[in-house]
Amino acid sequence: MISSITANQKVDRRDGKLAMAHFYVAFIALALGGLAGLLQVLVRSGKWELPFGIGYYQVLTVHGVLLGLVLTTFFILGFQFAAVSRTVGALSNGARQVGWIGFWVMTIGTAMAAVMILLNEASVLFTFYAPLQAHPIFYIGLTLVVVGSWLAGGAMLSAYTKWKRTNPGKPSPLLTFMVVVNTMLWIVATIGVAATVLLQLLPWSLGLVERVDVTISRTLFWYFGHPLVYFWLLPAYMCWYVVIPKVIGGKVFSDSLARMSFILFLLFSIPVGFHHQLMEPGIDPAWKFLQVILTFLVVIPSLMTAFSLFATFETFGRSKGATGLFGWLKKLPWGDARFVVPFIGMLAFIPAGAGGMVNASHQMNQVVHNTIWVTGHFHLTLATSVVLTFFGITYWLVPHITGRKLTKAMNKLAIIQAMTWAIGMTFMSGAMHAAGLLGAPRRSSFSEYGGAAQASEWIPYQIAQAVGGSILFIGIILVIIIFVNLAFFAPKGEEEFPVGECDEPVEKTPMVFENWKLWLGITVVLILFAYTIPFIDMLQNAPVGSKGFKLW
Ligand code: HAS
Ligand code: CU
């Protein structure tokens, strides 16, 4: 029986092209950003210096911007376009055109920012905190990336509303629902970064104002920065909730639970930015405490996800005759890259999430803040759980779009790729966590800018990081080989876009999940609750610019 969820077996060919355009940019960013990462771990080992007077912070900016901002945003939008086209049908011509305009606006913006970074005019790291200042073209480039992503989001939302109009009273397909949540999350979040870039950093970099209020700019950044990490995570969750059950031959555990967890992400992702600013003066501890509590609330949907995944795996294993507490593990398809690669990502997310809770625990944050522990944390969350899941998606989505096959040989190489990644990251991220606990700072080349002197007890860990980073670089070469193969050379054929279904009889999905007025309303209320008073505090104490007017 074909249910509405699987009505369109394939991504529309024209939508597929749009998705692939995003993937080309994403994988070029991966190659260049990965190279920058290799240079960094080598420099930090203390055994190497960069040639031609290239700065450490410049390379670190290339790495963070290309991998943290460009790879992620382009991959996610490409994947979401494909997911929408697969589950609610081809985009309208108008929406697709807006999608293309968005793509080019983002690509031009990326090129502008990249050129400025390469010219050493924007070595401001991926967080571009004031008082580090970049060339105006860097900020304009970033603005274009955000505007382009809004156009892409608009195109996706319009595909959703079109489907709702033709299917009144029906719950939308789960995957499209998830894309809608992530798009809303993104639009609400990016307002913060747009505000700091357009109202503070750009005028300041153009010389129109002399000073910016650093506390306000950091607050606006982290209003955006935390939901940013969930904007990265939710597409991985789309794969875990919807794609993986189908790949293993099982069922989605619960459609409603999945929707509920996504809604909780929308509500609680944004009013938590202070957990990145716990060590900063200028914010009342009571408000920091409130946002710490909200941070622990946003852990709940991740725990729901873990529960739901275990349930899917166990139910499937038992249906195949598994017995005992962990017998189901043996029944999972260990030879299938589409499963194994994201699964390694899931495993990594257990320590990664635990580390996140350490970070969020106010006092414990004093131990780890601004140490390389935090770098270890986001290399497990983003650079392992999320990115391996993205690779796992690539291995079926690219051939699905290009009309090719993931051959046995490539499937094997993909599993080797993920193993390489896991080994490299165990060394690198493990060493980062350990060195961080010994106080090794993040973002420091030790030799440049009078950086902190290298303590001898850190050195073995710095070397372990270099070893791990070099293994990871091999992993990047492997994934690029597979991507190029699947895009251009693999034999012609059909590859499935797996979309899981619920077990019959399905409990009815409550329509309240699509009451966007309600959810966006609560989101706004929570944001106002968490930010209004601290923000008024900051504004009242904002310095007066030396040109005689208040900057805020
Ligand atoms: Fe984080 C800093 C807190 C999640 C990314 N984080 C960062 C930075 C980045 C980042 C990039 O509170 C650095 C920013 C910078 O440059 O300064 N983070 C958290 C918390 C979570 C969390 C509480 N972070 C993420 C995710 C990221 C990410 C996800 C990217 C994708 N993070 C912080 C804090 C800081 C921070 C502080 C600031 C630190 C500082 O001082 O600067 C939570 O969302 C984590 C919840 C996750 C779980 C795990 C659930 C497990 C699942 C897997 C199930 C596995 C299965 C397979 C089923 C509770 C879902 C099992 C099979 C078997 C056989 C066992
Ligand atoms: Cu955060």
Coordinates of C-alpha atoms and ligand atoms in Angstrom, one line a residue:
M1 CA 0.0 0.0 0.0
I2 CA 1.4 3.4 -0.9
S3 CA 0.6 5.9 1.8
S4 CA 0.8 9.6 1.3
I5 CA 4.2 9.6 3.0
T6 CA 5.8 7.8 0.1
A7 CA 3.7 9.2 -2.7
N8 CA 6.7 10.6 -4.6
Q9 CA 9.3 8.0 -4.8
K10 CA 11.9 10.3 -6.3
V11 CA 13.2 13.8 -5.9
D12 CA 12.1 15.8 -8.9
R13 CA 14.9 16.0 -11.4
R14 CA 15.0 19.8 -11.4
D15 CA 14.9 20.0 -7.6
G16 CA 17.7 17.5 -7.6
K17 CA 19.9 19.8 -9.6
L18 CA 19.2 22.6 -7.1
A19 CA 20.2 20.3 -4.2
M20 CA 23.4 19.1 -6.1
A21 CA 24.4 22.8 -6.6
H22 CA 24.4 23.2 -2.8
F23 CA 26.4 20.0 -2.4
Y24 CA 29.1 21.0 -4.8
V25 CA 29.8 24.2 -2.7
A26 CA 29.5 22.1 0.5
F27 CA 32.1 19.6 -0.6
I28 CA 34.5 22.2 -1.9
A29 CA 34.3 23.9 1.5
L30 CA 35.0 20.5 3.1
A31 CA 38.1 20.0 1.1
L32 CA 39.6 23.5 1.7
G33 CA 38.4 23.7 5.3
G34 CA 39.8 20.3 6.1
L35 CA 43.2 21.3 4.7
A36 CA 43.1 24.3 7.0
G37 CA 42.3 22.0 9.9
L38 CA 45.3 19.8 9.2
L39 CA 47.6 22.9 9.2
Q40 CA 46.2 24.0 12.5
V41 CA 46.8 20.7 14.5
L42 CA 50.3 20.7 13.0
V43 CA 51.0 24.2 14.2
R44 CA 49.6 23.5 17.6
S45 CA 51.8 20.5 18.0
G46 CA 54.6 23.0 18.3
K47 CA 56.7 21.2 15.7
W48 CA 55.6 23.2 12.6
E49 CA 55.3 26.7 11.5
L50 CA 53.1 28.1 8.7
P51 CA 55.0 29.1 5.6
F52 CA 54.8 32.5 3.7
G53 CA 53.8 34.5 6.7
I54 CA 50.3 33.0 6.8
G55 CA 48.8 33.7 10.3
Y56 CA 47.4 31.0 12.6
Y57 CA 44.2 33.0 13.2
Q58 CA 43.7 33.4 9.4
V59 CA 43.9 29.6 9.0
L60 CA 41.6 29.1 12.0
T61 CA 39.1 31.4 10.4
V62 CA 39.2 29.6 7.1
H63 CA 38.6 26.3 8.9
G64 CA 35.8 27.5 11.1
V65 CA 34.0 29.5 8.5
L66 CA 34.2 26.9 5.7
L67 CA 33.3 23.9 7.9
G68 CA 31.1 25.5 10.6
L69 CA 29.2 27.9 8.4
V70 CA 29.6 27.1 4.7
L71 CA 29.6 23.3 4.6
T72 CA 26.8 23.0 7.1
T73 CA 24.5 25.7 5.6
F74 CA 24.9 24.5 2.0
F75 CA 24.6 20.8 2.9
I76 CA 21.5 21.4 5.0
L77 CA 19.6 23.5 2.5
G78 CA 20.5 21.0 -0.3
F79 CA 19.2 18.1 1.8
Q80 CA 16.1 19.9 2.9
F81 CA 15.2 20.8 -0.7
A82 CA 15.5 17.2 -1.6
A83 CA 13.5 16.1 1.4
V84 CA 10.7 18.4 0.6
S85 CA 10.6 17.5 -3.0
R86 CA 10.6 13.8 -2.1
T87 CA 7.8 14.0 0.5
V88 CA 5.4 16.7 -0.7
G89 CA 6.3 16.7 -4.4
A90 CA 8.2 18.9 -6.9
L91 CA 8.6 22.6 -6.0
S92 CA 6.5 25.0 -8.0
N93 CA 8.5 26.8 -10.7
G94 CA 8.4 30.0 -8.8
A95 CA 9.6 28.4 -5.6
R96 CA 12.4 26.7 -7.4
Q97 CA 13.5 29.9 -9.0
V98 CA 13.6 31.6 -5.6
G99 CA 15.7 28.6 -4.4
W100 CA 18.2 29.2 -7.2
I101 CA 18.4 33.0 -6.5
G102 CA 19.0 32.1 -2.9
F103 CA 21.7 29.7 -3.9
W104 CA 23.5 32.3 -6.0
V105 CA 23.1 35.0 -3.4
M106 CA 24.7 32.7 -0.8
T107 CA 27.4 31.6 -3.1
I108 CA 28.4 35.2 -4.0
G109 CA 28.3 36.1 -0.3
T110 CA 30.5 33.1 0.5
A111 CA 33.0 34.1 -2.1
M112 CA 33.2 37.7 -0.8
A113 CA 33.8 36.5 2.8
A114 CA 36.3 33.9 1.6
V115 CA 38.4 36.3 -0.4
M116 CA 38.6 38.7 2.6
I117 CA 39.7 35.9 4.8
L118 CA 42.3 34.7 2.3
L119 CA 43.6 38.3 2.1
N120 CA 44.0 38.3 5.9
E121 CA 41.4 41.1 6.1
A122 CA 39.0 39.1 8.1
S123 CA 40.9 36.9 10.6
V124 CA 38.1 37.1 13.1
L125 CA 37.2 33.4 13.6
F126 CA 33.9 31.9 12.9
T127 CA 32.3 33.8 15.8
F128 CA 33.6 37.2 14.5
Y129 CA 33.4 38.7 17.9
A130 CA 34.0 42.4 18.4
P131 CA 36.5 43.9 19.1
L132 CA 38.1 41.8 16.4
Q133 CA 37.2 43.7 13.2
A134 CA 37.0 42.5 9.6
H135 CA 36.8 44.3 6.3
P136 CA 33.3 45.5 5.5
I137 CA 33.1 43.1 2.5
F138 CA 33.4 40.2 4.9
Y139 CA 30.3 41.4 6.8
I140 CA 28.4 42.1 3.6
G141 CA 29.3 38.6 2.4
L142 CA 27.9 37.1 5.6
T143 CA 24.8 39.1 5.2
L144 CA 24.3 37.8 1.7
V145 CA 24.7 34.2 3.0
V146 CA 21.9 34.8 5.5
V147 CA 19.6 36.6 3.0
G148 CA 20.2 33.8 0.5
S149 CA 19.3 31.2 3.2
W150 CA 16.1 33.1 3.9
L151 CA 15.1 32.8 0.2
A152 CA 15.8 29.1 0.3
G153 CA 13.7 28.8 3.5
G154 CA 10.9 30.8 1.9
A155 CA 10.9 28.4 -1.1
M156 CA 10.6 25.4 1.3
L157 CA 7.8 27.0 3.3
S158 CA 5.9 27.7 0.1
A159 CA 6.1 24.1 -1.0
Y160 CA 4.7 23.2 2.5
T161 CA 1.8 25.7 2.3
K162 CA 1.0 24.5 -1.2
W163 CA 0.7 20.9 0.0
K164 CA -1.4 22.0 3.0
R165 CA -3.8 23.8 0.7
T166 CA -4.3 20.7 -1.5
N167 CA -4.5 18.4 1.6
P168 CA -6.6 20.3 4.1
G169 CA -6.9 18.7 7.5
K170 CA -4.2 16.2 7.0
P171 CA -0.9 16.1 8.9
S172 CA 2.0 16.9 6.6
P173 CA 4.6 14.2 5.9
L174 CA 6.9 13.9 8.8
L175 CA 10.1 14.9 6.9
T176 CA 8.5 18.0 5.5
F177 CA 7.2 18.9 8.9
M178 CA 10.7 18.6 10.3
V179 CA 12.1 20.8 7.5
V180 CA 9.5 23.4 8.4
V181 CA 10.5 23.5 12.0
N182 CA 14.2 23.8 11.2
T183 CA 13.4 26.6 8.7
M184 CA 11.4 28.5 11.3
L185 CA 14.2 28.0 13.9
W186 CA 16.7 29.3 11.4
I187 CA 14.7 32.4 10.5
V188 CA 14.0 33.4 14.1
A189 CA 17.6 32.8 15.1
T190 CA 19.3 34.6 12.2
I191 CA 17.5 37.8 13.2
G192 CA 20.0 38.1 16.0
V193 CA 23.1 37.8 13.8
A194 CA 21.6 40.0 11.2
A195 CA 21.1 42.7 13.9
T196 CA 24.6 42.6 15.2
V197 CA 26.2 42.6 11.7
L198 CA 24.0 45.2 10.1
L199 CA 23.5 47.6 13.1
Q200 CA 26.8 47.2 14.8
L201 CA 29.7 45.5 13.1
L202 CA 29.2 46.8 9.5
P203 CA 28.8 50.5 10.4
W204 CA 31.8 50.1 12.8
S205 CA 33.9 48.5 10.1
L206 CA 32.9 51.2 7.6
G207 CA 34.1 53.8 10.1
L208 CA 30.6 55.3 10.5
V209 CA 30.7 54.7 14.2
E210 CA 33.8 54.5 16.3
R211 CA 32.9 51.9 18.9
V212 CA 30.6 49.0 19.4
D213 CA 29.2 47.6 22.6
V214 CA 30.9 44.2 22.9
T215 CA 28.4 42.7 25.4
I216 CA 25.5 43.5 23.1
S217 CA 27.2 42.1 20.0
R218 CA 28.1 38.9 21.8
T219 CA 24.6 38.6 23.2
L220 CA 23.1 39.0 19.8
F221 CA 25.6 36.5 18.4
W222 CA 24.8 33.8 20.9
Y223 CA 21.0 34.5 20.6
F224 CA 21.8 33.1 17.1
G225 CA 24.8 30.9 17.9
H226 CA 23.1 28.3 20.0
P227 CA 20.1 27.7 17.7
L228 CA 22.7 27.6 15.0
V229 CA 24.0 24.3 16.5
Y230 CA 20.5 22.9 16.5
F231 CA 20.0 24.0 12.9
W232 CA 23.0 21.7 12.3
L233 CA 21.7 18.9 14.5
L234 CA 18.0 18.7 13.3
P235 CA 18.8 17.5 9.8
A236 CA 20.9 14.7 11.3
Y237 CA 17.8 14.0 13.5
M238 CA 15.7 13.9 10.4
C239 CA 17.9 11.1 9.1
W240 CA 17.9 9.3 12.5
Y241 CA 14.1 9.5 12.9
V242 CA 12.9 9.0 9.4
V243 CA 15.6 7.5 7.1
I244 CA 17.4 5.0 9.4
P245 CA 14.3 3.0 10.3
K246 CA 13.6 2.4 6.6
V247 CA 17.3 1.6 5.9
I248 CA 17.4 -1.2 8.5
G249 CA 14.0 -2.5 7.4
G250 CA 12.1 -1.3 10.6
K251 CA 9.5 1.3 11.4
V252 CA 9.5 4.8 12.7
F253 CA 8.8 4.4 16.4
S254 CA 6.3 7.2 16.8
D255 CA 5.4 10.0 14.4
S256 CA 4.0 12.1 17.2
L257 CA 7.0 11.7 19.5
A258 CA 9.3 12.8 16.6
R259 CA 7.1 15.9 16.0
M260 CA 7.0 16.7 19.7
S261 CA 10.7 16.6 20.0
F262 CA 11.2 19.0 17.0
I263 CA 8.6 21.4 18.5
L264 CA 10.6 21.4 21.8
F265 CA 13.7 22.3 19.8
L266 CA 11.9 25.3 18.3
L267 CA 10.7 26.5 21.7
F268 CA 13.9 26.0 23.7
S269 CA 16.8 26.4 21.3
I270 CA 16.8 30.2 21.3
P271 CA 16.4 31.5 24.9
V272 CA 19.6 29.7 26.0
G273 CA 22.4 31.8 24.4
F274 CA 23.8 32.9 27.8
H275 CA 25.2 29.4 28.4
H276 CA 28.0 30.6 26.1
Q277 CA 28.4 33.8 28.2
L278 CA 28.4 32.4 31.7
M279 CA 31.9 33.8 32.3
E280 CA 31.1 37.2 31.0
P281 CA 30.5 40.3 33.1
G282 CA 27.6 42.6 32.4
I283 CA 24.9 39.9 32.7
D284 CA 23.1 39.4 36.0
P285 CA 23.7 35.9 37.3
A286 CA 20.0 35.3 37.9
W287 CA 19.3 35.6 34.2
K288 CA 22.3 33.3 33.5
F289 CA 20.7 30.8 35.9
L290 CA 17.4 31.0 34.1
Q291 CA 19.0 30.3 30.8
V292 CA 20.9 27.4 32.3
I293 CA 17.6 25.9 33.3
L294 CA 16.2 26.4 29.9
T295 CA 19.4 24.7 28.5
F296 CA 18.6 21.6 30.5
L297 CA 15.1 21.7 29.1
V298 CA 16.4 21.5 25.6
V299 CA 18.3 18.4 26.5
I300 CA 14.9 16.6 26.9
P301 CA 14.2 16.3 23.1
S302 CA 17.6 14.8 22.6
L303 CA 16.9 12.2 25.3
M304 CA 13.5 11.6 23.6
T305 CA 15.4 11.0 20.4
A306 CA 17.8 8.5 22.0
F307 CA 14.8 6.7 23.5
S308 CA 13.0 6.6 20.2
L309 CA 16.1 5.3 18.3
F310 CA 16.7 2.5 20.9
A311 CA 13.0 1.6 20.5
T312 CA 13.3 1.4 16.7
F313 CA 16.4 -0.7 16.9
E314 CA 15.1 -3.1 19.5
T315 CA 11.7 -3.5 18.0
F316 CA 13.3 -4.3 14.7
G317 CA 15.8 -6.7 16.2
R318 CA 13.1 -8.6 18.2
S319 CA 11.0 -8.9 15.1
K320 CA 14.0 -10.7 13.6
G321 CA 14.1 -13.1 16.6
A322 CA 16.6 -11.3 18.7
T323 CA 16.6 -12.2 22.4
G324 CA 18.3 -10.8 25.6
L325 CA 19.1 -7.3 26.5
F326 CA 21.3 -6.5 23.6
G327 CA 20.6 -9.3 21.2
W328 CA 19.0 -6.9 18.7
L329 CA 22.4 -5.3 18.1
K330 CA 23.4 -8.4 16.1
K331 CA 20.5 -8.0 13.7
L332 CA 21.3 -4.5 12.5
P333 CA 22.7 -4.2 9.0
W334 CA 26.4 -3.8 9.8
G335 CA 27.5 -4.0 6.1
D336 CA 25.3 -1.1 5.0
A337 CA 27.1 2.2 4.9
R338 CA 23.7 4.1 4.9
F339 CA 23.2 2.7 8.4
V340 CA 26.7 2.3 9.8
V341 CA 28.0 5.8 9.0
P342 CA 25.2 7.6 10.8
F343 CA 25.2 5.0 13.6
I344 CA 28.8 5.9 14.5
G345 CA 27.5 9.5 14.6
M346 CA 24.8 8.4 17.1
L347 CA 27.3 6.6 19.3
A348 CA 29.5 9.7 19.3
F349 CA 26.6 11.8 20.4
I350 CA 26.4 10.0 23.8
P351 CA 29.7 11.4 25.1
A352 CA 29.2 14.5 23.1
G353 CA 25.9 15.3 24.8
A354 CA 27.3 14.4 28.2
G355 CA 30.1 16.9 27.6
G356 CA 27.5 19.5 26.6
M357 CA 25.8 19.1 29.9
V358 CA 29.1 19.6 31.7
N359 CA 29.5 22.8 29.7
A360 CA 26.1 24.0 30.6
S361 CA 26.5 23.3 34.3
H362 CA 27.3 26.9 35.3
Q363 CA 30.1 26.3 37.8
M364 CA 31.6 23.5 35.8
N365 CA 31.7 25.9 32.9
Q366 CA 34.4 27.8 34.8
V367 CA 36.7 24.8 34.5
V368 CA 36.2 24.3 30.7
H369 CA 35.3 27.7 29.3
N370 CA 37.8 28.9 26.8
T371 CA 39.9 25.8 27.1
I372 CA 40.3 23.4 24.2
W373 CA 37.8 21.1 26.0
V374 CA 35.1 23.2 24.2
T375 CA 36.8 22.5 20.9
G376 CA 36.8 18.8 21.7
H377 CA 33.0 19.2 22.5
F378 CA 32.1 20.6 19.2
H379 CA 34.3 18.2 17.2
L380 CA 32.2 15.4 18.7
T381 CA 28.8 17.0 18.3
L382 CA 29.2 18.8 15.0
A383 CA 32.3 17.3 13.4
T384 CA 31.3 13.7 14.3
S385 CA 27.6 13.1 15.1
V386 CA 26.3 15.7 12.6
V387 CA 28.9 15.5 9.9
L388 CA 29.1 11.7 9.8
T389 CA 25.3 11.6 9.4
F390 CA 25.6 14.1 6.6
F391 CA 28.1 11.8 4.9
G392 CA 25.8 8.9 5.5
I393 CA 23.0 10.9 3.7
T394 CA 25.4 11.8 0.9
Y395 CA 26.0 8.1 0.1
W396 CA 22.5 7.5 -1.0
L397 CA 21.2 11.0 -1.8
V398 CA 23.8 11.9 -4.3
P399 CA 23.4 8.7 -6.4
H400 CA 19.6 9.0 -6.0
I401 CA 19.8 12.4 -7.6
T402 CA 22.4 11.7 -10.2
G403 CA 20.8 8.4 -11.3
R404 CA 23.7 6.3 -10.2
K405 CA 24.5 3.4 -7.8
L406 CA 26.4 3.2 -4.6
T407 CA 28.5 0.2 -5.6
K408 CA 29.7 -2.5 -3.2
A409 CA 33.2 -1.1 -3.5
M410 CA 32.1 2.4 -2.6
N411 CA 29.8 1.1 0.2
K412 CA 32.9 -0.5 1.7
L413 CA 35.0 2.6 1.2
A414 CA 32.3 4.6 2.9
I415 CA 32.4 2.3 6.0
I416 CA 36.2 2.5 6.0
Q417 CA 35.8 6.3 5.8
A418 CA 33.6 6.4 8.8
M419 CA 35.9 4.1 10.8
T420 CA 38.9 6.4 9.9
W421 CA 36.9 9.3 11.1
A422 CA 36.0 7.6 14.4
I423 CA 39.6 6.7 15.1
G424 CA 41.0 10.1 14.1
M425 CA 38.3 11.9 16.2
T426 CA 38.9 9.6 19.2
F427 CA 42.5 10.7 19.3
M428 CA 41.9 14.3 18.4
S429 CA 38.7 15.1 20.4
G430 CA 39.8 12.8 23.3
A431 CA 43.1 14.7 23.6
M432 CA 41.3 18.0 23.4
H433 CA 39.0 17.2 26.2
A434 CA 41.9 16.0 28.3
A435 CA 44.2 18.9 27.6
G436 CA 41.3 21.3 28.3
L437 CA 40.9 19.9 31.8
L438 CA 44.6 20.7 32.3
G439 CA 43.8 24.2 31.3
A440 CA 45.1 24.3 27.7
P441 CA 43.5 27.3 26.0
R442 CA 41.5 27.1 22.8
R443 CA 42.2 29.4 19.9
S444 CA 45.9 29.8 20.6
S445 CA 48.9 29.2 18.5
F446 CA 51.3 29.6 21.5
S447 CA 53.9 31.2 19.3
E448 CA 51.9 34.1 17.8
Y449 CA 50.6 37.3 19.3
G450 CA 52.4 36.5 22.5
G451 CA 50.0 33.6 23.1
A452 CA 50.1 31.6 26.3
A453 CA 53.3 29.7 26.8
Q454 CA 53.0 26.0 26.2
A455 CA 52.9 24.0 29.5
S456 CA 54.9 20.9 29.2
E457 CA 52.1 18.7 30.4
W458 CA 50.0 19.6 27.4
I459 CA 52.5 18.6 24.8
P460 CA 51.7 14.9 24.6
Y461 CA 48.0 15.8 24.1
Q462 CA 48.9 18.4 21.4
I463 CA 50.8 15.6 19.6
A464 CA 47.9 13.2 19.9
Q465 CA 45.7 16.0 18.4
A466 CA 48.1 16.3 15.5
V467 CA 48.0 12.5 15.0
G468 CA 44.2 12.4 15.1
G469 CA 43.9 15.5 12.9
S470 CA 46.1 13.8 10.3
I471 CA 44.0 10.7 10.3
L472 CA 40.9 12.9 9.9
F473 CA 42.4 14.5 6.9
I474 CA 42.7 11.0 5.3
G475 CA 39.0 10.6 6.1
I476 CA 38.3 13.9 4.2
I477 CA 40.2 12.7 1.2
L478 CA 38.2 9.4 1.3
V479 CA 34.8 11.2 1.5
I480 CA 35.7 13.5 -1.4
I481 CA 36.7 10.5 -3.5
I482 CA 33.3 8.9 -2.8
F483 CA 31.4 12.1 -3.4
V484 CA 33.1 12.6 -6.8
N485 CA 32.5 9.0 -7.7
L486 CA 28.8 9.2 -6.9
A487 CA 28.3 12.5 -8.6
F488 CA 30.1 11.7 -11.8
F489 CA 31.5 8.2 -12.3
A490 CA 29.4 5.5 -10.5
P491 CA 27.5 3.2 -12.8
K492 CA 24.0 4.3 -13.8
G493 CA 21.2 2.9 -11.8
E494 CA 18.6 3.6 -9.1
E495 CA 19.3 4.4 -5.5
E496 CA 16.4 4.7 -3.1
F497 CA 15.6 7.8 -1.0
P498 CA 14.5 5.9 2.1
V499 CA 11.6 7.3 4.0
G500 CA 10.4 5.3 7.0
E501 CA 6.8 4.7 8.0
C502 CA 5.1 4.0 11.3
D503 CA 3.9 0.6 12.4
E504 CA 0.2 0.0 11.5
P505 CA -2.2 0.8 13.0
V506 CA -0.8 4.2 13.4
E507 CA -2.0 6.5 16.2
K508 CA -3.5 9.6 14.7
T509 CA -1.1 12.5 14.6
P510 CA -2.6 15.4 16.5
M511 CA -3.1 18.4 14.3
V512 CA -1.9 20.7 17.1
F513 CA 1.6 20.1 16.0
E514 CA 0.9 22.2 13.0
N515 CA -0.5 25.1 14.9
W516 CA 2.4 27.4 14.0
K517 CA 0.8 30.5 15.5
L518 CA 0.8 28.7 18.9
W519 CA 4.4 27.4 18.6
L520 CA 5.9 30.6 17.2
G521 CA 3.9 32.5 19.8
I522 CA 5.4 30.5 22.7
T523 CA 8.8 30.8 21.1
V524 CA 8.6 34.6 21.1
V525 CA 7.3 34.7 24.6
L526 CA 10.2 32.5 25.9
I527 CA 12.7 34.7 24.0
L528 CA 11.2 37.9 25.5
F529 CA 11.2 36.3 28.9
A530 CA 14.8 35.2 28.8
Y531 CA 16.3 38.3 27.1
T532 CA 14.2 41.5 27.7
I533 CA 15.5 42.5 31.1
P534 CA 19.1 41.6 30.6
F535 CA 19.0 43.4 27.3
I536 CA 17.6 46.5 28.9
D537 CA 20.4 46.3 31.5
M538 CA 22.9 46.2 28.7
L539 CA 21.4 49.1 26.8
Q540 CA 21.2 51.3 29.9
N541 CA 24.8 50.7 30.6
A542 CA 26.0 50.9 27.0
P543 CA 28.9 53.3 26.5
V544 CA 28.5 56.6 24.7
G545 CA 30.4 56.6 21.4
S546 CA 33.1 59.2 21.2
K547 CA 31.4 60.7 18.2
G548 CA 28.8 61.9 20.7
F549 CA 25.9 59.5 20.2
K550 CA 24.8 56.3 21.8
L551 CA 25.5 53.3 19.6
W552 CA 22.4 51.6 20.9
Ligands
HAS1 FE1 27.3 22.6 22.6 C1 29.6 25.1 23.1 C2 26.1 23.0 25.7 C3 24.9 20.2 22.0 C4 28.0 22.7 19.2 N1 28.6 23.7 21.4 C5 29.5 24.6 21.8 C6 30.2 25.1 20.7 C7 29.7 24.5 19.6 C8 28.7 23.5 20.0 C9 30.1 24.7 18.1 O1 26.3 25.1 28.0 C10 31.3 26.2 20.7 C11 31.0 27.5 20.3 C12 32.1 28.4 20.4 O2 32.9 28.6 19.4 O3 32.4 29.0 21.5 N2 25.8 21.7 23.7 C13 25.5 22.0 24.9 C14 24.4 21.2 25.4 C15 24.0 20.4 24.3 C16 24.9 20.7 23.2 C17 23.7 21.2 26.8 N3 26.6 21.6 20.9 C18 25.6 20.7 20.9 C19 25.4 20.3 19.5 C20 26.3 21.0 18.7 C21 27.0 21.8 19.6 C22 24.3 19.3 19.1 C23 26.5 21.0 17.3 C24 25.8 20.3 16.4 N4 27.8 23.8 24.1 C25 27.2 23.8 25.3 C26 27.7 24.9 26.1 C27 28.7 25.5 25.4 C28 28.8 24.8 24.1 C29 27.3 25.3 27.5 C30 29.6 26.7 25.8 C31 30.9 26.3 26.3 C32 31.8 27.4 26.6 O4 32.1 27.6 27.8 O5 32.2 28.2 25.7 C33 22.9 19.4 24.3 O6 22.0 19.7 23.3 C34 23.3 17.9 24.2 C35 22.2 17.0 24.3 C36 22.5 15.6 23.9 C37 22.3 14.4 24.5 C38 22.7 13.1 23.8 C39 21.5 12.2 23.4 C40 22.0 11.0 22.6 C41 21.5 10.6 21.4 C42 22.2 9.4 20.8 C43 21.6 8.1 21.0 C44 22.4 7.0 20.4 C45 21.9 5.8 20.0 C46 22.8 4.7 19.5 C47 20.4 5.4 20.1 C48 21.6 14.4 25.8 C49 20.4 11.2 20.8 C50 23.1 3.8 20.7 C51 23.5 2.4 20.4 C52 24.2 1.7 21.3 C53 24.5 0.3 21.0 C54 24.7 2.2 22.6
CU2 CU 25.0 26.4 23.0

